[in-house]
């Protein structure tokens, strides 16, 4: 295996992104602005993997900058981590939309979007080669672990992955936000579990000291 430095990784990821822009063009409609690739430090020992970009991510071209991303960023900061220290990405690289009247809504990514994004996600992970991975929600867990997992059961557990690093399954931040709106006590519990999962993963990656 060839070890790459941060600058080489950045260059390899920029080339991969350009390739993805061409290859994923058939998925783009007038709804999408751009392909949303990973962001942060490509030499980070910790990668966070979500499902697919939403409307803010589509506009800005950066994963997790909408409401879910704000929750994620706050939790990272509470742990003493800056999101720029991590590699943050999604398994699907384009915003999955459906039309409702004149507005565009986010829907779960379909098989075609997952399938087309898959080789780019795999190659992205092979370049970044983190020491530990966090899987945010069921879609990321299924894509990376290779089978359908119930997040309610798998949360907090480590799984082997094809990327040479173990992955910890946790809640998707949008699930926590929904729960906070519906049932504040359960929302607070889920948030505490999420924070704990991120701490454990950062410790395993060597970004935070063990307590
Ligand atoms: N949800 C995701 O899974 N990824 C994002 O980038 C934003 C919201």
PDB file of C-alpha atoms and ligand atoms in Angstrom:
ATOM      1  CA  UNK A   1       0.000   0.000   0.000  1.00  0.00           C
ATOM      2  CA  UNK A   2       1.294   3.475  -0.932  1.00  0.00           C
ATOM      3  CA  UNK A   3       1.145   5.950   1.960  1.00  0.00           C
ATOM      4  CA  UNK A   4       0.006   9.402   0.860  1.00  0.00           C
ATOM      5  CA  UNK A   5       0.601  12.696   2.638  1.00  0.00           C
ATOM      6  CA  UNK A   6      -2.142  15.289   3.136  1.00  0.00           C
ATOM      7  CA  UNK A   7      -1.285  17.219  -0.046  1.00  0.00           C
ATOM      8  CA  UNK A   8      -1.210  14.070  -2.174  1.00  0.00           C
ATOM      9  CA  UNK A   9      -4.538  13.028  -0.690  1.00  0.00           C
ATOM     10  CA  UNK A  10      -6.015  16.449  -1.462  1.00  0.00           C
ATOM     11  CA  UNK A  11      -4.845  16.205  -5.076  1.00  0.00           C
ATOM     12  CA  UNK A  12      -6.129  12.625  -5.456  1.00  0.00           C
ATOM     13  CA  UNK A  13      -9.507  13.638  -3.997  1.00  0.00           C
ATOM     14  CA  UNK A  14      -9.765  16.673  -6.289  1.00  0.00           C
ATOM     15  CA  UNK A  15      -9.159  14.394  -9.307  1.00  0.00           C
ATOM     16  CA  UNK A  16     -11.701  11.884  -8.002  1.00  0.00           C
ATOM     17  CA  UNK A  17     -14.245  14.641  -7.459  1.00  0.00           C
ATOM     18  CA  UNK A  18     -13.785  15.835 -11.058  1.00  0.00           C
ATOM     19  CA  UNK A  19     -14.346  12.270 -12.255  1.00  0.00           C
ATOM     20  CA  UNK A  20     -17.467  11.971 -10.074  1.00  0.00           C
ATOM     21  CA  UNK A  21     -18.871  15.213 -11.494  1.00  0.00           C
ATOM     22  CA  UNK A  22     -18.679  13.696 -14.984  1.00  0.00           C
ATOM     23  CA  UNK A  23     -19.891  10.220 -14.009  1.00  0.00           C
ATOM     24  CA  UNK A  24     -22.806  11.405 -11.863  1.00  0.00           C
ATOM     25  CA  UNK A  25     -24.084  13.934 -14.416  1.00  0.00           C
ATOM     26  CA  UNK A  26     -26.935  11.573 -15.410  1.00  0.00           C
ATOM     27  CA  UNK A  27     -28.306  11.813 -11.833  1.00  0.00           C
ATOM     28  CA  UNK A  28     -28.411  15.605 -11.926  1.00  0.00           C
ATOM     29  CA  UNK A  29     -31.677  17.329 -12.807  1.00  0.00           C
ATOM     30  CA  UNK A  30     -32.650  20.986 -12.588  1.00  0.00           C
ATOM     31  CA  UNK A  31     -33.128  20.312  -8.828  1.00  0.00           C
ATOM     32  CA  UNK A  32     -29.430  19.821  -8.028  1.00  0.00           C
ATOM     33  CA  UNK A  33     -26.691  22.431  -8.030  1.00  0.00           C
ATOM     34  CA  UNK A  34     -23.632  20.216  -7.719  1.00  0.00           C
ATOM     35  CA  UNK A  35     -22.035  16.944  -6.679  1.00  0.00           C
ATOM     36  CA  UNK A  36     -21.255  17.110  -2.927  1.00  0.00           C
ATOM     37  CA  UNK A  37     -17.994  15.420  -2.055  1.00  0.00           C
ATOM     38  CA  UNK A  38     -16.307  14.915   1.306  1.00  0.00           C
ATOM     39  CA  UNK A  39     -14.683  17.828   3.153  1.00  0.00           C
ATOM     40  CA  UNK A  40     -12.279  18.474   6.003  1.00  0.00           C
ATOM     41  CA  UNK A  41      -8.829  17.033   6.623  1.00  0.00           C
ATOM     42  CA  UNK A  42      -8.134  14.138   4.206  1.00  0.00           C
ATOM     43  CA  UNK A  43      -5.271  13.014   6.459  1.00  0.00           C
ATOM     44  CA  UNK A  44      -7.613  12.769   9.461  1.00  0.00           C
ATOM     45  CA  UNK A  45      -7.625   9.493  11.401  1.00  0.00           C
ATOM     46  CA  UNK A  46     -11.425   9.819  11.763  1.00  0.00           C
ATOM     47  CA  UNK A  47     -14.071   9.832   9.018  1.00  0.00           C
ATOM     48  CA  UNK A  48     -17.751  10.562   9.604  1.00  0.00           C
ATOM     49  CA  UNK A  49     -20.079   9.109   6.969  1.00  0.00           C
ATOM     50  CA  UNK A  50     -23.669  10.233   6.399  1.00  0.00           C
ATOM     51  CA  UNK A  51     -26.364   9.403   3.880  1.00  0.00           C
ATOM     52  CA  UNK A  52     -26.687  12.090   1.200  1.00  0.00           C
ATOM     53  CA  UNK A  53     -26.596  15.867   0.903  1.00  0.00           C
ATOM     54  CA  UNK A  54     -29.675  17.959   1.648  1.00  0.00           C
ATOM     55  CA  UNK A  55     -30.620  21.351   0.171  1.00  0.00           C
ATOM     56  CA  UNK A  56     -28.020  23.430   2.061  1.00  0.00           C
ATOM     57  CA  UNK A  57     -25.264  20.944   1.246  1.00  0.00           C
ATOM     58  CA  UNK A  58     -26.359  21.007  -2.401  1.00  0.00           C
ATOM     59  CA  UNK A  59     -26.118  24.809  -2.464  1.00  0.00           C
ATOM     60  CA  UNK A  60     -22.812  25.057  -0.605  1.00  0.00           C
ATOM     61  CA  UNK A  61     -21.143  21.892  -1.937  1.00  0.00           C
ATOM     62  CA  UNK A  62     -20.090  20.780   1.564  1.00  0.00           C
ATOM     63  CA  UNK A  63     -21.554  17.865   3.592  1.00  0.00           C
ATOM     64  CA  UNK A  64     -23.398  18.490   6.854  1.00  0.00           C
ATOM     65  CA  UNK A  65     -23.787  22.255   6.764  1.00  0.00           C
ATOM     66  CA  UNK A  66     -27.600  22.284   7.134  1.00  0.00           C
ATOM     67  CA  UNK A  67     -29.578  21.789  10.375  1.00  0.00           C
ATOM     68  CA  UNK A  68     -28.242  18.233  10.907  1.00  0.00           C
ATOM     69  CA  UNK A  69     -24.739  19.489  10.313  1.00  0.00           C
ATOM     70  CA  UNK A  70     -25.224  22.261  12.864  1.00  0.00           C
ATOM     71  CA  UNK A  71     -26.161  19.677  15.488  1.00  0.00           C
ATOM     72  CA  UNK A  72     -23.172  17.546  14.514  1.00  0.00           C
ATOM     73  CA  UNK A  73     -20.795  20.528  14.622  1.00  0.00           C
ATOM     74  CA  UNK A  74     -22.085  21.587  18.073  1.00  0.00           C
ATOM     75  CA  UNK A  75     -21.562  18.093  19.497  1.00  0.00           C
ATOM     76  CA  UNK A  76     -18.058  17.893  18.037  1.00  0.00           C
ATOM     77  CA  UNK A  77     -17.217  21.295  19.491  1.00  0.00           C
ATOM     78  CA  UNK A  78     -18.538  20.250  22.914  1.00  0.00           C
ATOM     79  CA  UNK A  79     -16.044  17.370  22.747  1.00  0.00           C
ATOM     80  CA  UNK A  80     -13.233  19.782  21.875  1.00  0.00           C
ATOM     81  CA  UNK A  81     -13.116  18.772  18.204  1.00  0.00           C
ATOM     82  CA  UNK A  82     -13.184  21.070  15.204  1.00  0.00           C
ATOM     83  CA  UNK A  83     -14.947  19.584  12.164  1.00  0.00           C
ATOM     84  CA  UNK A  84     -11.972  20.660  10.033  1.00  0.00           C
ATOM     85  CA  UNK A  85      -9.910  18.046  11.905  1.00  0.00           C
ATOM     86  CA  UNK A  86     -12.114  15.253  10.513  1.00  0.00           C
ATOM     87  CA  UNK A  87     -13.074  13.914   7.125  1.00  0.00           C
ATOM     88  CA  UNK A  88     -16.853  14.323   6.734  1.00  0.00           C
ATOM     89  CA  UNK A  89     -18.650  12.742   3.810  1.00  0.00           C
ATOM     90  CA  UNK A  90     -21.738  10.923   2.525  1.00  0.00           C
ATOM     91  CA  UNK A  91     -22.212   7.607   0.779  1.00  0.00           C
ATOM     92  CA  UNK A  92     -24.415   9.311  -1.853  1.00  0.00           C
ATOM     93  CA  UNK A  93     -22.980  12.354  -3.599  1.00  0.00           C
ATOM     94  CA  UNK A  94     -26.070  14.090  -4.977  1.00  0.00           C
ATOM     95  CA  UNK A  95     -29.126  15.549  -3.244  1.00  0.00           C
ATOM     96  CA  UNK A  96     -32.029  13.070  -3.589  1.00  0.00           C
ATOM     97  CA  UNK A  97     -35.166  15.121  -4.241  1.00  0.00           C
ATOM     98  CA  UNK A  98     -38.856  14.785  -4.824  1.00  0.00           C
ATOM     99  CA  UNK A  99     -41.216  17.505  -5.935  1.00  0.00           C
ATOM    100  CA  UNK A 100     -44.108  18.619  -3.791  1.00  0.00           C
ATOM    101  CA  UNK A 101     -45.968  21.337  -5.645  1.00  0.00           C
ATOM    102  CA  UNK A 102     -43.304  23.881  -6.438  1.00  0.00           C
ATOM    103  CA  UNK A 103     -40.969  22.896  -3.634  1.00  0.00           C
ATOM    104  CA  UNK A 104     -38.204  20.315  -3.642  1.00  0.00           C
ATOM    105  CA  UNK A 105     -38.106  17.897  -0.736  1.00  0.00           C
ATOM    106  CA  UNK A 106     -35.403  15.497   0.401  1.00  0.00           C
ATOM    107  CA  UNK A 107     -36.164  11.787   0.095  1.00  0.00           C
ATOM    108  CA  UNK A 108     -34.078   8.695   0.926  1.00  0.00           C
ATOM    109  CA  UNK A 109     -31.556   7.954  -1.840  1.00  0.00           C
ATOM    110  CA  UNK A 110     -32.703   5.294  -4.310  1.00  0.00           C
ATOM    111  CA  UNK A 111     -30.765   2.269  -5.596  1.00  0.00           C
ATOM    112  CA  UNK A 112     -29.538   4.092  -8.713  1.00  0.00           C
ATOM    113  CA  UNK A 113     -28.104   6.973  -6.650  1.00  0.00           C
ATOM    114  CA  UNK A 114     -26.427   4.582  -4.220  1.00  0.00           C
ATOM    115  CA  UNK A 115     -25.059   2.396  -6.987  1.00  0.00           C
ATOM    116  CA  UNK A 116     -23.666   5.311  -9.022  1.00  0.00           C
ATOM    117  CA  UNK A 117     -22.062   6.940  -5.954  1.00  0.00           C
ATOM    118  CA  UNK A 118     -20.617   3.719  -4.556  1.00  0.00           C
ATOM    119  CA  UNK A 119     -17.344   3.511  -6.540  1.00  0.00           C
ATOM    120  CA  UNK A 120     -16.556   7.131  -5.688  1.00  0.00           C
ATOM    121  CA  UNK A 121     -17.254   6.606  -2.014  1.00  0.00           C
ATOM    122  CA  UNK A 122     -15.050   3.483  -2.009  1.00  0.00           C
ATOM    123  CA  UNK A 123     -12.187   5.248  -3.758  1.00  0.00           C
ATOM    124  CA  UNK A 124     -12.587   8.256  -1.468  1.00  0.00           C
ATOM    125  CA  UNK A 125     -12.233   6.035   1.595  1.00  0.00           C
ATOM    126  CA  UNK A 126      -9.233   4.277   0.055  1.00  0.00           C
ATOM    127  CA  UNK A 127      -7.519   7.674  -0.312  1.00  0.00           C
ATOM    128  CA  UNK A 128      -8.430   9.008   3.142  1.00  0.00           C
ATOM    129  CA  UNK A 129      -7.743   5.676   4.901  1.00  0.00           C
ATOM    130  CA  UNK A 130      -8.966   6.762   8.341  1.00  0.00           C
ATOM    131  CA  UNK A 131      -8.124   4.829  11.484  1.00  0.00           C
ATOM    132  CA  UNK A 132     -11.792   4.810  12.578  1.00  0.00           C
ATOM    133  CA  UNK A 133     -15.127   5.528  10.909  1.00  0.00           C
ATOM    134  CA  UNK A 134     -18.459   6.741  12.326  1.00  0.00           C
ATOM    135  CA  UNK A 135     -21.571   5.672  10.431  1.00  0.00           C
ATOM    136  CA  UNK A 136     -24.339   8.232  10.851  1.00  0.00           C
ATOM    137  CA  UNK A 137     -27.649   6.383  10.448  1.00  0.00           C
ATOM    138  CA  UNK A 138     -28.966   3.343   8.632  1.00  0.00           C
ATOM    139  CA  UNK A 139     -28.060   4.126   5.025  1.00  0.00           C
ATOM    140  CA  UNK A 140     -24.378   4.717   5.816  1.00  0.00           C
ATOM    141  CA  UNK A 141     -24.363   1.619   8.049  1.00  0.00           C
ATOM    142  CA  UNK A 142     -25.856  -0.546   5.311  1.00  0.00           C
ATOM    143  CA  UNK A 143     -23.500   0.744   2.611  1.00  0.00           C
ATOM    144  CA  UNK A 144     -20.371   0.323   4.716  1.00  0.00           C
ATOM    145  CA  UNK A 145     -21.115  -2.774   6.797  1.00  0.00           C
ATOM    146  CA  UNK A 146     -22.732  -4.466   3.810  1.00  0.00           C
ATOM    147  CA  UNK A 147     -26.041  -5.497   5.328  1.00  0.00           C
ATOM    148  CA  UNK A 148     -29.192  -3.887   6.581  1.00  0.00           C
ATOM    149  CA  UNK A 149     -28.808  -2.941  10.256  1.00  0.00           C
ATOM    150  CA  UNK A 150     -31.332  -1.557  12.693  1.00  0.00           C
ATOM    151  CA  UNK A 151     -29.649   1.536  14.114  1.00  0.00           C
ATOM    152  CA  UNK A 152     -31.673   1.144  17.327  1.00  0.00           C
ATOM    153  CA  UNK A 153     -29.937  -2.235  17.835  1.00  0.00           C
ATOM    154  CA  UNK A 154     -26.519  -1.628  16.265  1.00  0.00           C
ATOM    155  CA  UNK A 155     -25.888   1.828  17.755  1.00  0.00           C
ATOM    156  CA  UNK A 156     -22.737   1.965  19.846  1.00  0.00           C
ATOM    157  CA  UNK A 157     -21.284  -1.197  18.262  1.00  0.00           C
ATOM    158  CA  UNK A 158     -18.137  -1.494  16.163  1.00  0.00           C
ATOM    159  CA  UNK A 159     -18.199  -3.347  12.848  1.00  0.00           C
ATOM    160  CA  UNK A 160     -15.500  -4.464  10.455  1.00  0.00           C
ATOM    161  CA  UNK A 161     -15.467  -2.689   7.107  1.00  0.00           C
ATOM    162  CA  UNK A 162     -13.777  -3.222   3.744  1.00  0.00           C
ATOM    163  CA  UNK A 163     -11.839   0.028   4.307  1.00  0.00           C
ATOM    164  CA  UNK A 164      -9.228  -1.285   6.718  1.00  0.00           C
ATOM    165  CA  UNK A 165     -10.777   0.549   9.679  1.00  0.00           C
ATOM    166  CA  UNK A 166     -13.480  -0.331  12.204  1.00  0.00           C
ATOM    167  CA  UNK A 167     -16.768   1.570  12.039  1.00  0.00           C
ATOM    168  CA  UNK A 168     -19.018   2.625  14.907  1.00  0.00           C
ATOM    169  CA  UNK A 169     -22.737   2.856  14.129  1.00  0.00           C
ATOM    170  CA  UNK A 170     -24.616   5.779  15.629  1.00  0.00           C
ATOM    171  CA  UNK A 171     -27.749   7.853  15.107  1.00  0.00           C
ATOM    172  CA  UNK A 172     -28.149  10.180  12.177  1.00  0.00           C
ATOM    173  CA  UNK A 173     -28.308  13.751  13.539  1.00  0.00           C
ATOM    174  CA  UNK A 174     -31.613  14.342  11.700  1.00  0.00           C
ATOM    175  CA  UNK A 175     -33.158  11.483  13.717  1.00  0.00           C
ATOM    176  CA  UNK A 176     -32.009  13.196  16.931  1.00  0.00           C
ATOM    177  CA  UNK A 177     -33.519  16.495  15.767  1.00  0.00           C
ATOM    178  CA  UNK A 178     -36.846  14.820  14.972  1.00  0.00           C
ATOM    179  CA  UNK A 179     -36.865  13.074  18.347  1.00  0.00           C
ATOM    180  CA  UNK A 180     -36.035  16.326  20.162  1.00  0.00           C
ATOM    181  CA  UNK A 181     -39.134  17.864  18.535  1.00  0.00           C
ATOM    182  CA  UNK A 182     -41.422  14.922  19.349  1.00  0.00           C
ATOM    183  CA  UNK A 183     -40.191  13.756  22.737  1.00  0.00           C
ATOM    184  CA  UNK A 184     -37.634  16.015  24.465  1.00  0.00           C
ATOM    185  CA  UNK A 185     -36.647  13.412  27.088  1.00  0.00           C
ATOM    186  CA  UNK A 186     -35.877  10.753  24.455  1.00  0.00           C
ATOM    187  CA  UNK A 187     -34.220  13.422  22.308  1.00  0.00           C
ATOM    188  CA  UNK A 188     -31.883  14.292  25.197  1.00  0.00           C
ATOM    189  CA  UNK A 189     -31.070  10.600  25.717  1.00  0.00           C
ATOM    190  CA  UNK A 190     -30.309  10.107  22.020  1.00  0.00           C
ATOM    191  CA  UNK A 191     -28.122  13.219  21.995  1.00  0.00           C
ATOM    192  CA  UNK A 192     -26.147  11.964  25.003  1.00  0.00           C
ATOM    193  CA  UNK A 193     -25.646   8.560  23.330  1.00  0.00           C
ATOM    194  CA  UNK A 194     -24.565  10.279  20.104  1.00  0.00           C
ATOM    195  CA  UNK A 195     -22.048  12.460  21.966  1.00  0.00           C
ATOM    196  CA  UNK A 196     -20.675   9.405  23.726  1.00  0.00           C
ATOM    197  CA  UNK A 197     -20.341   7.507  20.427  1.00  0.00           C
ATOM    198  CA  UNK A 198     -18.458  10.389  18.813  1.00  0.00           C
ATOM    199  CA  UNK A 199     -16.163  10.593  21.835  1.00  0.00           C
ATOM    200  CA  UNK A 200     -15.395   6.842  21.694  1.00  0.00           C
ATOM    201  CA  UNK A 201     -14.681   6.994  17.969  1.00  0.00           C
ATOM    202  CA  UNK A 202     -12.404  10.036  18.396  1.00  0.00           C
ATOM    203  CA  UNK A 203     -10.565   8.193  21.172  1.00  0.00           C
ATOM    204  CA  UNK A 204     -10.162   5.111  19.006  1.00  0.00           C
ATOM    205  CA  UNK A 205      -8.816   7.294  16.198  1.00  0.00           C
ATOM    206  CA  UNK A 206      -6.353   8.898  18.640  1.00  0.00           C
ATOM    207  CA  UNK A 207      -7.891  12.379  18.408  1.00  0.00           C
ATOM    208  CA  UNK A 208      -9.033  12.427  22.035  1.00  0.00           C
ATOM    209  CA  UNK A 209      -7.363  10.934  25.090  1.00  0.00           C
ATOM    210  CA  UNK A 210      -9.001   7.972  26.820  1.00  0.00           C
ATOM    211  CA  UNK A 211     -10.534   9.038  30.115  1.00  0.00           C
TER     212      UNK A 211
HETATM  213  N1  LIG B   1     -27.685  14.472   5.949  1.00  0.00           N
HETATM  214  C1  LIG B   1     -26.692  13.674   5.513  1.00  0.00           C
HETATM  215  O1  LIG B   1     -26.726  12.465   5.636  1.00  0.00           O
HETATM  216  N2  LIG B   1     -25.650  14.250   4.968  1.00  0.00           N
HETATM  217  C2  LIG B   1     -25.533  15.557   4.828  1.00  0.00           C
HETATM  218  O2  LIG B   1     -24.531  16.002   4.296  1.00  0.00           O
HETATM  219  C3  LIG B   1     -26.582  16.369   5.316  1.00  0.00           C
HETATM  220  C4  LIG B   1     -27.646  15.807   5.875  1.00  0.00           C
END
